[in-house]
mmCIF file of C-alpha atoms in Angstrom:
data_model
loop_
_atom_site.group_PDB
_atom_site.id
_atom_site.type_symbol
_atom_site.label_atom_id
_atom_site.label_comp_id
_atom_site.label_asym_id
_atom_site.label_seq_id
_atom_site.Cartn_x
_atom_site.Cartn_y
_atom_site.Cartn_z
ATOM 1 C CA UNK P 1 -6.801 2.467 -15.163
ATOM 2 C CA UNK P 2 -3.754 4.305 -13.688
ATOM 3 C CA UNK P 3 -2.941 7.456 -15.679
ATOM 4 C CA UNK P 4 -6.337 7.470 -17.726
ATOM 5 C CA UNK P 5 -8.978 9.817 -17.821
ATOM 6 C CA UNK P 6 -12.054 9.072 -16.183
ATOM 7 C CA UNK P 7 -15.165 8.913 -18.401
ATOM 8 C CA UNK P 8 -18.237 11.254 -18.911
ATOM 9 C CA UNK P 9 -21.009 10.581 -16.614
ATOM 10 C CA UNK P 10 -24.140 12.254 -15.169
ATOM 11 C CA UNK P 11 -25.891 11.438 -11.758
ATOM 12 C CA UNK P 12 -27.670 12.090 -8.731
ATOM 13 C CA UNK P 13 -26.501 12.836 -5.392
ATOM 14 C CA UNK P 14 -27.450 13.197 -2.103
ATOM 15 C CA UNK P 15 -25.354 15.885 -0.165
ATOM 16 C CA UNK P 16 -26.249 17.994 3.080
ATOM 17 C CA UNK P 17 -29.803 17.300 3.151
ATOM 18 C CA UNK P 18 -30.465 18.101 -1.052
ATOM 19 C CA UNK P 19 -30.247 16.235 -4.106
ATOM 20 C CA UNK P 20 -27.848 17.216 -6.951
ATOM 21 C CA UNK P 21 -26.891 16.792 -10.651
ATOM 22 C CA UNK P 22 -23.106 15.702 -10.548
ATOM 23 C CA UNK P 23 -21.092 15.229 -13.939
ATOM 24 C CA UNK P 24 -17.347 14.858 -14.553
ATOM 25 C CA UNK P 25 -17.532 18.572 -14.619
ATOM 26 C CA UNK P 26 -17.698 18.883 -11.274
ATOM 27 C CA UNK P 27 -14.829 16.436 -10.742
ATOM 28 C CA UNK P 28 -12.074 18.862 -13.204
ATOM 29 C CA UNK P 29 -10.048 21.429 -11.444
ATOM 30 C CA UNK P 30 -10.046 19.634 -7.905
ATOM 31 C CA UNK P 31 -8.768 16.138 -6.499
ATOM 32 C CA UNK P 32 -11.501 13.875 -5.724
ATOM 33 C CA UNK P 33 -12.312 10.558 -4.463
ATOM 34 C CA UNK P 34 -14.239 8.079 -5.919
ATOM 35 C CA UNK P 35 -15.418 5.357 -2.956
ATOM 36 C CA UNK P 36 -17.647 3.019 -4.213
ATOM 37 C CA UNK P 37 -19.285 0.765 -2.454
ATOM 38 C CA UNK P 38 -22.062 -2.089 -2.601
ATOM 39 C CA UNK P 39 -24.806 -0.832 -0.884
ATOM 40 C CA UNK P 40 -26.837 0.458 1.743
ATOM 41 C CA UNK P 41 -27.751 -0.893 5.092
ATOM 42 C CA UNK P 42 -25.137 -3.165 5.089
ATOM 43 C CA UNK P 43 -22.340 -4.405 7.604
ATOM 44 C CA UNK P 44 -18.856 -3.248 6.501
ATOM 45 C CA UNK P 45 -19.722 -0.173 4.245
ATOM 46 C CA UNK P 46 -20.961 2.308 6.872
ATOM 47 C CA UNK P 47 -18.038 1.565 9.064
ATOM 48 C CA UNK P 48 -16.125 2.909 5.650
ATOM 49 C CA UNK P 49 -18.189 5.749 4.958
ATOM 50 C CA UNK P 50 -18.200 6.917 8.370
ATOM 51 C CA UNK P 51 -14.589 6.787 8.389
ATOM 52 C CA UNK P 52 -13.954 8.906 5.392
ATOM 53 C CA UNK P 53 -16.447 11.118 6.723
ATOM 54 C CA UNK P 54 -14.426 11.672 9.826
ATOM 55 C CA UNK P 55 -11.474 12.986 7.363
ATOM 56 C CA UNK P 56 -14.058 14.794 4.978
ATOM 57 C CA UNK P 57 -13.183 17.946 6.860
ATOM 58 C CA UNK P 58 -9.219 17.693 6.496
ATOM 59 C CA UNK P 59 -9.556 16.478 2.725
ATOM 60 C CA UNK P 60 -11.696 19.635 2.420
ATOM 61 C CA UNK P 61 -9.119 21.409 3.341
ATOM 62 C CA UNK P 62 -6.356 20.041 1.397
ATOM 63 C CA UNK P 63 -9.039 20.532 -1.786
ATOM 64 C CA UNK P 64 -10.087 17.285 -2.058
ATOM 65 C CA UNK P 65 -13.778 16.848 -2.600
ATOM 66 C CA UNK P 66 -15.328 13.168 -2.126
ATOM 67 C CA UNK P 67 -18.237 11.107 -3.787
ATOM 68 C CA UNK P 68 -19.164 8.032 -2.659
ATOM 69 C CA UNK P 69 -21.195 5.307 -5.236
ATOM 70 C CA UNK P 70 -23.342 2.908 -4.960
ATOM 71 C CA UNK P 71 -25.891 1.821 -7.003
ATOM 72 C CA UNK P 72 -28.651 2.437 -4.874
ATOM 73 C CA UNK P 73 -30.770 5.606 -5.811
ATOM 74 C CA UNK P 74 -30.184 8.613 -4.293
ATOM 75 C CA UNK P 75 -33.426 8.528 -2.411
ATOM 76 C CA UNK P 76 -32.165 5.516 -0.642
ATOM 77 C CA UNK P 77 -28.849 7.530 0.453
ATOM 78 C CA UNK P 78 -31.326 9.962 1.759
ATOM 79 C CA UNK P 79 -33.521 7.270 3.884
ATOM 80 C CA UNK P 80 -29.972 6.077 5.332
ATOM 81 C CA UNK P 81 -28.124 9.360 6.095
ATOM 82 C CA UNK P 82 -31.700 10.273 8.147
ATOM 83 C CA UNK P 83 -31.866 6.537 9.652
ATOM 84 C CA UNK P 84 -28.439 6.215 10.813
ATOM 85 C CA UNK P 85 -26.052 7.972 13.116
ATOM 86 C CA UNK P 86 -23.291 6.927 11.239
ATOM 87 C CA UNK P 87 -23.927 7.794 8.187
ATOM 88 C CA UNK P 88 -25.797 11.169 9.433
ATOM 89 C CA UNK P 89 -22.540 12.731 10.133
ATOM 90 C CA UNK P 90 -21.866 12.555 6.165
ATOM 91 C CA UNK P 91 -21.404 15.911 4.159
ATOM 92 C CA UNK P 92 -19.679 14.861 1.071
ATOM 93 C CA UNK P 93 -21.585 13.081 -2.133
ATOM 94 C CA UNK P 94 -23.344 10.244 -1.927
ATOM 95 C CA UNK P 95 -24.158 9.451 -5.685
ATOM 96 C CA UNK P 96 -26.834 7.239 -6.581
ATOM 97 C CA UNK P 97 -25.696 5.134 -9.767
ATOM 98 C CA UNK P 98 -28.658 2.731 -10.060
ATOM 99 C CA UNK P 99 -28.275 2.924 -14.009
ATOM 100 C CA UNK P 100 -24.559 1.809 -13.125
ATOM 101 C CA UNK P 101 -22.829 3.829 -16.018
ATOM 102 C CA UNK P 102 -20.379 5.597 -13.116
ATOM 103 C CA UNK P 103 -19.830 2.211 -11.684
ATOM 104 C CA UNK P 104 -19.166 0.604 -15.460
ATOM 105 C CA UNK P 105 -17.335 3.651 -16.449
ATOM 106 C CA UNK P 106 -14.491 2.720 -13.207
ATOM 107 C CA UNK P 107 -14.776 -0.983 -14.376
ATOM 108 C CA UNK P 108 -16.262 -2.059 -10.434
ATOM 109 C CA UNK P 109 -19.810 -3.005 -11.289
ATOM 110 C CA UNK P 110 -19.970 -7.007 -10.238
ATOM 111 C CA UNK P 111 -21.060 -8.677 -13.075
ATOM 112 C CA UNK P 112 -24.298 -9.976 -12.623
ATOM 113 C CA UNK P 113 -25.015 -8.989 -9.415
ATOM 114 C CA UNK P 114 -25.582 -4.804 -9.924
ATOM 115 C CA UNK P 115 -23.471 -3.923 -7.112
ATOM 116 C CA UNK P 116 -20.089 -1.973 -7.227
ATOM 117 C CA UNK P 117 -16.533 -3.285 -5.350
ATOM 118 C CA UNK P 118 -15.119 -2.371 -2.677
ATOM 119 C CA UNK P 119 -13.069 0.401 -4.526
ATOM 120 C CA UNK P 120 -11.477 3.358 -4.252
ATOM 121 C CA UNK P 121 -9.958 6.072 -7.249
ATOM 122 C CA UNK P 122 -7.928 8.986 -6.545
ATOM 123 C CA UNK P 123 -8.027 11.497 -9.197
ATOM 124 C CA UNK P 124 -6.243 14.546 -10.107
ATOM 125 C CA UNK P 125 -7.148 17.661 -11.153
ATOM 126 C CA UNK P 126 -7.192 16.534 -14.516
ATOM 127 C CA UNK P 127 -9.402 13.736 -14.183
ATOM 128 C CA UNK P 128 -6.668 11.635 -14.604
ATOM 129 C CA UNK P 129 -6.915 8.274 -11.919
ATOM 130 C CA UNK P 130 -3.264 8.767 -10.074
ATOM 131 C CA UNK P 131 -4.335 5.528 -7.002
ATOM 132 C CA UNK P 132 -7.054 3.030 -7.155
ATOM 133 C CA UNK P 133 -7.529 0.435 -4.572
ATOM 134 C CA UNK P 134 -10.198 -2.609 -4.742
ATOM 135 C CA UNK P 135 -10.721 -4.755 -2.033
ATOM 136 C CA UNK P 136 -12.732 -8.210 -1.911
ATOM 137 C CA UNK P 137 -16.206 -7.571 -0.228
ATOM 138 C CA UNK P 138 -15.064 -8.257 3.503
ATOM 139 C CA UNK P 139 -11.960 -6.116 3.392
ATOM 140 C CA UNK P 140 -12.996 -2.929 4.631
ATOM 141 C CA UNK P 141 -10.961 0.420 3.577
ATOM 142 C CA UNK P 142 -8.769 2.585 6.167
ATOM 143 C CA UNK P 143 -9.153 6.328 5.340
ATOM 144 C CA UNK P 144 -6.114 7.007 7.114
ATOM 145 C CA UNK P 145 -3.897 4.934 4.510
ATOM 146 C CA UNK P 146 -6.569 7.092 2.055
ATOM 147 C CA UNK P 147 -5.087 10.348 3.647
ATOM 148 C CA UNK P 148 -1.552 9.287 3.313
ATOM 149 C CA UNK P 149 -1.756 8.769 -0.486
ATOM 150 C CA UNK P 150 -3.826 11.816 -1.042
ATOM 151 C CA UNK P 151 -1.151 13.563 0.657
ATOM 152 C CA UNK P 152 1.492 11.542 -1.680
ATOM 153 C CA UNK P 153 0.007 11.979 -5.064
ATOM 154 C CA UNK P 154 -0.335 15.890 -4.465
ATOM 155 C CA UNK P 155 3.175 16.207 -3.332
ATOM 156 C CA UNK P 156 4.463 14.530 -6.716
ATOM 157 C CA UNK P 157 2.055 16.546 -8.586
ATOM 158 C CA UNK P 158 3.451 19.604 -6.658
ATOM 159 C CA UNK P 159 7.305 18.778 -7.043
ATOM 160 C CA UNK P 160 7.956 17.103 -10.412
ATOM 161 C CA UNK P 161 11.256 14.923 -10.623
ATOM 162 C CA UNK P 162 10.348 13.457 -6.813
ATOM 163 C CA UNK P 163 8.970 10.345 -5.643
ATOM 164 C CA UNK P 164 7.292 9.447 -2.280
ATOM 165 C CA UNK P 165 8.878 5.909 -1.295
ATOM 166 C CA UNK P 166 6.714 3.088 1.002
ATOM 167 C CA UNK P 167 4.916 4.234 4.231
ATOM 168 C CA UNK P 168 5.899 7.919 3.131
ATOM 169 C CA UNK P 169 4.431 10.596 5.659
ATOM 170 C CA UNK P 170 4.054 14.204 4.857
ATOM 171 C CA UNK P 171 7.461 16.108 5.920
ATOM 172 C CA UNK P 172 9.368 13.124 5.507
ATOM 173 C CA UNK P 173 12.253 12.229 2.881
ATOM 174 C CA UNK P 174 11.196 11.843 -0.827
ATOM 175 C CA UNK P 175 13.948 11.003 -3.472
ATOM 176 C CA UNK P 176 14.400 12.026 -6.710
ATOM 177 C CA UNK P 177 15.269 9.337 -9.386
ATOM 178 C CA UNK P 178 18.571 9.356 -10.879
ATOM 179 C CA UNK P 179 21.333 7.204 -12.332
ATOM 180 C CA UNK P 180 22.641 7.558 -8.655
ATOM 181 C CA UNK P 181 20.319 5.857 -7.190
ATOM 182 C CA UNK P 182 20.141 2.814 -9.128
ATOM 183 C CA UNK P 183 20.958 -0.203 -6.727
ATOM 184 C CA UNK P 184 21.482 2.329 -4.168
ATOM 185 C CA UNK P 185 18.578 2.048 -1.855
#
C-alpha cells in the first residue's frame, strides 16, 4: 500500500459537535491521518484517540488534518464524544464507515467480523500512503512515534535526495544516498 493512491470514498463524520460529508477530496492538498480503529466504548481505543487528540493541535499546525474510522455510525461517535471525557476533548474527524468501503478501500476491515485494525496511514498531499502501521488488537498506538514520522515524511517530501535514518528527530542529521555511502554507515 506504500506509494499508492488512496481510493475514492464518501462518508460521514462527526467533528466539533456537527456531522459532515467527507470524500477523498477533502484529503488532496494536505497530509492526513488515517487512524482506524475497531470501535467504540472499548478498552484500548480511547486511550489512542485521546492521545492523538492531545497532538491534534501541533499536527494542525504542521498542516496535518486527522480522521479517525471506525465502523460505527457517526451517531455513535456523537453518543461517545458527549459520554466520555476522553474522547470529549476530540476536534478532528471521527468518520463513521458502517458500510465499510473506507475501511475495505485501506485493506483493514477484519474479515468477518465488520470491524477495522488497529491501523494507521500517513498520506501526502497527493493522496499517496507514504507510512502505514497495523497493530494486532491489544497493541495500542503511540502518537508520539506518529509525530516523529509525520515530521519525517514531510522533511523528505520537503528536501528531495535526503533520507531520515532510525529514531530520526527533527533538527537532527539526515543523509543523502550516494555511492559514498555504500557500506559506510
Amino acid at each position: 500500500m506504500i506509494n499508492t493512491e488512496i481510493k475514492p470514498f464518501n462518508a460521514t463524520a462527526f467533528k466539533q459537535g456537527e456531522f459532515v460529508e467527507i470524500s477523498e477530496q477533502d484529503v488532496k492538498g494536505k497530509w492526513s491521518i488515517f487512524f482506524f480503529y475497531p470501535a467504540d466504548f472499548t478498552f484500548v481505543c480511547p486511550t489512542e484517540l485521546g492521545d492523538v487528540a492531545d497532538h491534534y493541535e501541533e499536527l494542525q499546525k504542521r498542516g496535518v488534518e486527522v480522521f479517525s474510522v471506525s465502523t460505527d455510525t457517526h451517531f455513535t461517535h456523537k453518543a461517545w464524544h458527549d459520554s466520555s471525557e476522553t474522547i470529549g476533548k476530540i476536534n478532528y474527524f471521527m468518520v463513521g464507515d458502517q458500510s465499510g468501503n473506507l475501511t475495505n478501500n485501506f485493506n483493514v476491515m477484519r474479515e468477518g467480523q465488520g470491524l477495522a485494525d488497529r491501523a494507521t496511514f500517513l498520506v501526502d498531499p497527493e493522496g499517496i500512503i507514504q507510512a502505514m502501521e497495523i497493530t494486532a488488537e491489544g497493541i495500542g498506538r503511540d502518537a508520539e512515534d506518529l509525530m516523529r514520522k509525520v515530521k519525517a515524511a514531510q522533511y523528505v517530501a520537503a528536501n528531495p535526495g535526503e533520507v531520515c535514518p532510525a529514531k530520526w528527530k527533527e533538527g537532527e542529521a539526515t543523509l543523502a544516498p550516494s555511492l559514498d555511502l555504500v557500506g559506510k554507515i
